[in-house]
Structure formats: C-alpha cells, structure tokens
Short mmCIF file of C-alpha atoms in Angstrom, two decimals:
data_model
loop_
_atom_site.label_atom_id
_atom_site.label_comp_id
_atom_site.label_asym_id
_atom_site.label_seq_id
_atom_site.Cartn_x
_atom_site.Cartn_y
_atom_site.Cartn_z
CA MET C 54 25.10 61.72 -137.42
CA THR C 55 21.62 61.73 -136.10
CA GLN C 56 19.04 58.72 -136.35
CA ALA C 57 16.95 60.74 -138.80
CA ASN C 58 19.92 61.56 -140.90
CA GLU C 59 21.17 57.79 -140.87
CA GLN C 60 17.71 56.66 -141.97
CA LYS C 61 17.70 59.34 -144.93
CA THR C 62 21.06 58.21 -146.09
CA ALA C 63 19.84 54.54 -146.16
CA LYS C 64 16.93 55.28 -147.84
CA ILE C 65 18.51 57.30 -150.70
CA SER C 66 21.09 54.32 -150.98
CA ARG C 67 18.30 51.96 -151.31
CA LYS C 68 16.69 54.21 -154.09
CA GLU C 69 19.89 54.13 -155.76
CA GLN C 70 20.07 50.53 -155.65
CA ILE C 71 16.58 50.11 -156.93
CA LEU C 72 17.52 52.29 -159.78
CA GLN C 73 20.73 50.71 -160.54
CA SER C 74 19.12 47.32 -160.58
CA LEU C 75 16.61 48.35 -162.81
CA VAL C 76 19.19 49.89 -165.28
CA GLN C 77 21.18 46.25 -165.24
CA MET C 78 17.99 44.31 -165.95
CA LEU C 79 17.35 46.76 -168.94
CA GLU C 80 20.89 45.77 -170.23
CA LYS C 81 20.62 42.04 -169.69
CA ASN C 82 17.27 41.81 -170.98
CA PRO C 83 16.43 43.57 -174.26
CA GLY C 84 13.09 43.67 -175.52
CA THR C 85 11.95 42.11 -171.98
CA ARG C 86 9.28 44.11 -170.16
CA ILE C 87 10.45 44.78 -166.42
CA THR C 88 7.91 43.93 -164.14
CA THR C 89 7.91 45.35 -160.43
CA SER C 90 7.84 41.48 -158.93
CA SER C 91 11.09 41.05 -160.97
CA LEU C 92 12.73 43.86 -159.98
CA ALA C 93 11.88 42.85 -156.50
CA LYS C 94 13.59 39.85 -156.57
CA GLU C 95 16.68 41.34 -158.34
CA VAL C 96 17.06 43.69 -155.51
CA GLY C 97 16.33 41.44 -152.92
CA LEU C 98 13.22 43.36 -151.49
CA SER C 99 9.39 42.44 -151.50
CA GLU C 100 7.04 44.27 -153.86
CA ALA C 101 5.71 46.08 -150.89
CA ALA C 102 9.11 47.15 -149.92
CA LEU C 103 9.99 48.64 -153.09
CA TYR C 104 6.68 50.91 -153.36
CA ARG C 105 7.80 52.32 -150.18
CA HIS C 106 10.67 53.97 -152.21
CA PHE C 107 8.69 54.51 -155.39
CA ALA C 108 5.18 55.07 -155.60
CA SER C 109 4.82 53.44 -158.93
CA LYS C 110 6.97 51.84 -161.54
CA ALA C 111 6.65 54.96 -163.61
CA LYS C 112 8.39 57.04 -160.67
CA MET C 113 11.45 54.62 -161.28
CA PHE C 114 11.59 55.33 -164.82
CA GLU C 115 11.17 58.90 -164.13
CA GLY C 116 14.20 58.78 -161.86
CA LEU C 117 16.11 57.57 -164.42
CA ILE C 118 15.09 59.98 -167.17
CA GLU C 119 16.03 62.67 -164.73
CA PHE C 120 19.21 61.12 -164.33
CA ILE C 121 19.72 60.97 -168.23
CA GLU C 122 18.86 64.78 -168.52
CA GLU C 123 21.10 65.79 -165.86
CA ALA C 124 24.23 63.75 -166.97
CA VAL C 125 23.61 65.10 -170.52
CA PHE C 126 22.57 68.87 -170.17
CA THR C 127 25.16 69.54 -167.10
CA ARG C 128 27.82 68.57 -169.63
CA VAL C 129 26.10 70.60 -172.74
CA THR C 130 26.26 73.69 -170.48
CA ARG C 131 29.96 72.83 -169.76
CA ILE C 132 30.50 72.50 -173.55
CA LEU C 133 28.98 75.69 -174.31
CA GLN C 134 31.06 77.60 -171.85
CA ASP C 135 34.42 76.23 -172.94
CA GLU C 136 33.77 76.28 -176.68
CA PRO C 137 32.92 79.23 -178.67
CA GLN C 138 32.63 77.90 -182.24
CA ALA C 139 29.40 76.66 -183.49
CA ILE C 140 30.77 73.70 -185.40
CA TYR C 141 32.50 72.50 -182.78
CA ARG C 142 29.59 72.68 -180.05
CA CYS C 143 27.36 70.86 -182.21
CA GLU C 144 30.14 67.96 -182.68
CA HIS C 145 30.77 67.86 -179.07
CA ILE C 146 27.37 67.79 -178.08
CA LEU C 147 26.34 64.93 -180.66
CA THR C 148 29.52 63.15 -179.36
CA LEU C 149 28.45 63.50 -175.86
CA LEU C 150 25.09 61.92 -176.44
CA LEU C 151 26.51 59.24 -178.45
CA ALA C 152 29.29 58.39 -175.97
CA PHE C 153 26.91 58.38 -173.03
CA ALA C 154 24.68 55.98 -174.82
CA ASP C 155 27.39 53.67 -175.58
CA LYS C 156 28.35 53.50 -171.95
CA ASN C 157 24.69 53.11 -170.86
CA PRO C 158 23.07 50.51 -173.09
CA GLY C 159 20.34 49.89 -170.19
CA LEU C 160 19.57 53.51 -170.56
CA CYS C 161 19.14 53.65 -174.38
CA ARG C 162 16.10 51.33 -174.07
CA ILE C 163 14.69 54.18 -172.41
CA LEU C 164 15.88 56.97 -174.86
CA THR C 165 14.41 54.71 -177.76
CA GLY C 166 11.15 54.41 -175.89
CA GLU C 167 11.16 50.52 -176.07
CA ALA C 168 11.36 50.15 -172.31
CA LEU C 169 8.52 52.19 -172.06
CA VAL C 170 6.06 50.23 -174.14
CA GLY C 171 2.95 49.55 -171.72
CA GLU C 172 4.12 52.18 -169.16
CA ASP C 173 2.60 55.80 -168.44
CA ASP C 174 2.06 57.88 -171.42
CA ARG C 175 3.97 60.66 -169.68
CA LEU C 176 7.14 58.68 -169.69
CA ARG C 177 7.41 58.40 -173.56
CA ALA C 178 6.43 62.51 -173.41
CA ARG C 179 9.25 62.79 -171.04
CA VAL C 180 11.71 61.16 -173.43
CA SER C 181 10.20 63.51 -176.48
CA GLN C 182 11.00 66.45 -174.54
CA PHE C 183 14.30 65.39 -173.81
CA TYR C 184 15.24 65.35 -177.49
CA GLU C 185 13.14 68.48 -178.39
CA ARG C 186 15.28 70.26 -175.55
CA LEU C 187 18.29 68.68 -177.60
CA GLU C 188 17.13 69.98 -180.97
CA THR C 189 16.15 73.58 -179.36
CA GLN C 190 19.69 73.94 -178.05
CA LEU C 191 21.22 73.09 -181.60
CA LYS C 192 18.90 75.67 -183.18
CA GLN C 193 20.19 78.20 -180.66
CA ILE C 194 23.74 77.36 -181.58
CA LEU C 195 23.00 77.60 -185.32
CA ARG C 196 21.14 80.70 -185.07
CA GLU C 197 24.21 82.34 -182.74
CA ALA C 198 26.70 81.48 -185.32
CA GLU C 199 25.09 83.21 -188.07
CA ILE C 200 24.95 86.50 -185.91
CA ARG C 201 28.22 86.33 -183.70
CA ASP C 202 30.35 84.65 -186.58
CA GLN C 203 28.73 85.20 -189.94
CA MET C 204 28.42 81.62 -190.47
CA LYS C 205 25.14 80.28 -191.84
CA THR C 206 23.60 76.85 -192.48
CA VAL C 207 23.12 75.75 -195.79
CA MET C 208 19.89 74.48 -194.93
CA PRO C 209 17.53 76.62 -192.80
CA VAL C 210 18.17 76.25 -189.21
CA PRO C 211 15.34 74.32 -187.92
CA VAL C 212 15.87 71.71 -190.57
CA THR C 213 19.58 71.31 -189.76
CA ALA C 214 18.98 71.22 -186.20
CA GLN C 215 16.29 68.41 -186.67
CA MET C 216 18.59 66.57 -188.99
CA LEU C 217 21.17 66.62 -186.63
CA THR C 218 19.18 65.20 -183.67
CA SER C 219 17.53 62.76 -185.64
CA LEU C 220 20.93 61.36 -186.67
CA ALA C 221 21.92 60.87 -183.08
CA GLU C 222 18.69 59.49 -182.34
CA GLY C 223 18.96 56.91 -184.98
CA ARG C 224 22.40 56.04 -184.16
CA ILE C 225 20.93 55.23 -180.42
CA GLN C 226 18.14 53.20 -181.79
CA GLN C 227 20.57 51.07 -184.11
CA PHE C 228 22.57 50.66 -180.98
CA SER C 229 19.63 49.40 -179.08
CA ARG C 230 18.59 47.12 -182.01
CA THR C 231 21.83 45.55 -182.99
CA GLY C 232 24.29 46.33 -180.48
CA ARG C 233 26.56 48.13 -182.79
CA SER C 234 28.24 51.12 -181.06
CA PRO C 235 26.84 54.56 -181.64
CA VAL C 236 30.24 56.02 -181.95
CA GLU C 237 31.60 53.74 -184.49
CA ASN C 238 32.83 55.47 -187.67
CA TRP C 239 31.32 58.79 -185.85
CA PRO C 240 34.29 61.01 -186.46
CA GLU C 241 34.58 60.16 -190.07
CA GLN C 242 30.77 60.64 -190.87
CA TRP C 243 30.86 63.82 -188.83
CA ALA C 244 33.79 65.24 -190.62
CA PHE C 245 31.78 64.81 -193.98
CA LEU C 246 28.64 66.05 -192.76
CA ALA C 247 30.58 69.35 -190.92
CA ASP C 248 32.05 70.28 -194.08
CA ASP C 249 28.93 71.71 -195.78
CA LEU C 250 27.19 72.55 -192.57
CA LEU C 251 28.11 75.91 -192.17
CA LYS C 252 28.94 78.44 -194.72
CA PRO C 253 30.31 82.17 -194.34
CA VAL C 254 27.64 84.63 -194.97
CA LEU C 255 28.02 86.61 -198.07
CA VAL C 256 27.97 90.13 -197.69
CA SER C 257 26.92 92.22 -200.45
CA VAL C 258 28.87 95.53 -201.02
#
C-alpha cells in the first residue's frame, strides 16, 4: 500500500470514528445540544483537528443522514425485489424502519429533528426529504397494487401513504421521548391496521 493510500485509509477511519462518537453522544445525552468542543473531547482531538475532517458540524450531521438514507433505502430496494405483494411490502418497509430506529437510538434524535435544533436549516429539510421519499415509495406500492393485483386502498392512496408514514414517524418520536421501543406491540397493531388497508377492486359486469 502506498503512503497516499495509507493516509486515505487513516483519514476515512478517523472520519468514521468522529461520526460514531457523535452518534454515541446523541444516545447518551438526550435533550443536550452537542457542541464541537464536547465532540472533540470525546474523540480525543482538538477542534481544529476535527475541522480538518469535516468542514462544519452540519457536514457531520449530513454524514449521519446519508448513512440513515443508505441503510434504510438499500434494504427497501431489497424488499421490493423479494416481496411481490403490496401489503407485505408495506409491512416489511415500516418494520424495517422501526427496527432500525430501535437499534439506533442516537440516530432517532436526528430522525425526529430534536438533535438538529439550532443547526443549519438544510439538515431538517434533508430529514423531511427522507420521510417524503418513504411516503412516495408507499404511494407507488399502493398504486401498483390496484393496477397489478386489483387491490385498492379504502382511503385514497395519498391519504393512506401519509397515514402509514405518520404512524412510523410517531412511533420513532415516542421512542426518542420516552425510551419505549418502537417495535413494542407493532405486530399486533399492524395486523389490525392491515385488515382493512386494501380491499379487492369490484369489477362490474
């Protein structure tokens, strides 16, 4: 390995270490705003050294949001490839998001926007785009169900997709606020919800 490659590897590892430390601080200090000074102390660097890896704290949060997006939507793509039925696609996608939140309480503070208070406005916009992307994906699944499977939502598709997205977002918010697991009682609640989510399209003869 050349010296340049070694330096690149070390730099990547240090960036990952900084992001991991930020996540740990978000998890350990709910309700507390993370400063670059406290983060530098946690990592064992000076603030100046911190800024050699990230131009700003906003860039650090952007790195975590990118991780969330990639982790969730890569698996969403896999669900769409593996599961043909709309009702199970919706279930698996929402369960995926809730399980991801359950395993990553620090990242939940980003998904709720609580950790972004006082930070760059574009970060909250980026989180909003994450939920909008999720809602758009659910809309597409529900519309395809009517065309391909002759299964129609009881409410209009946009209303149904919004409800499902809001349900997941609300459980994540509750988890961040109370520590109550977002997957607690989820199978039973989904079963109740799914029972009337899609109905066969009636074809007149």
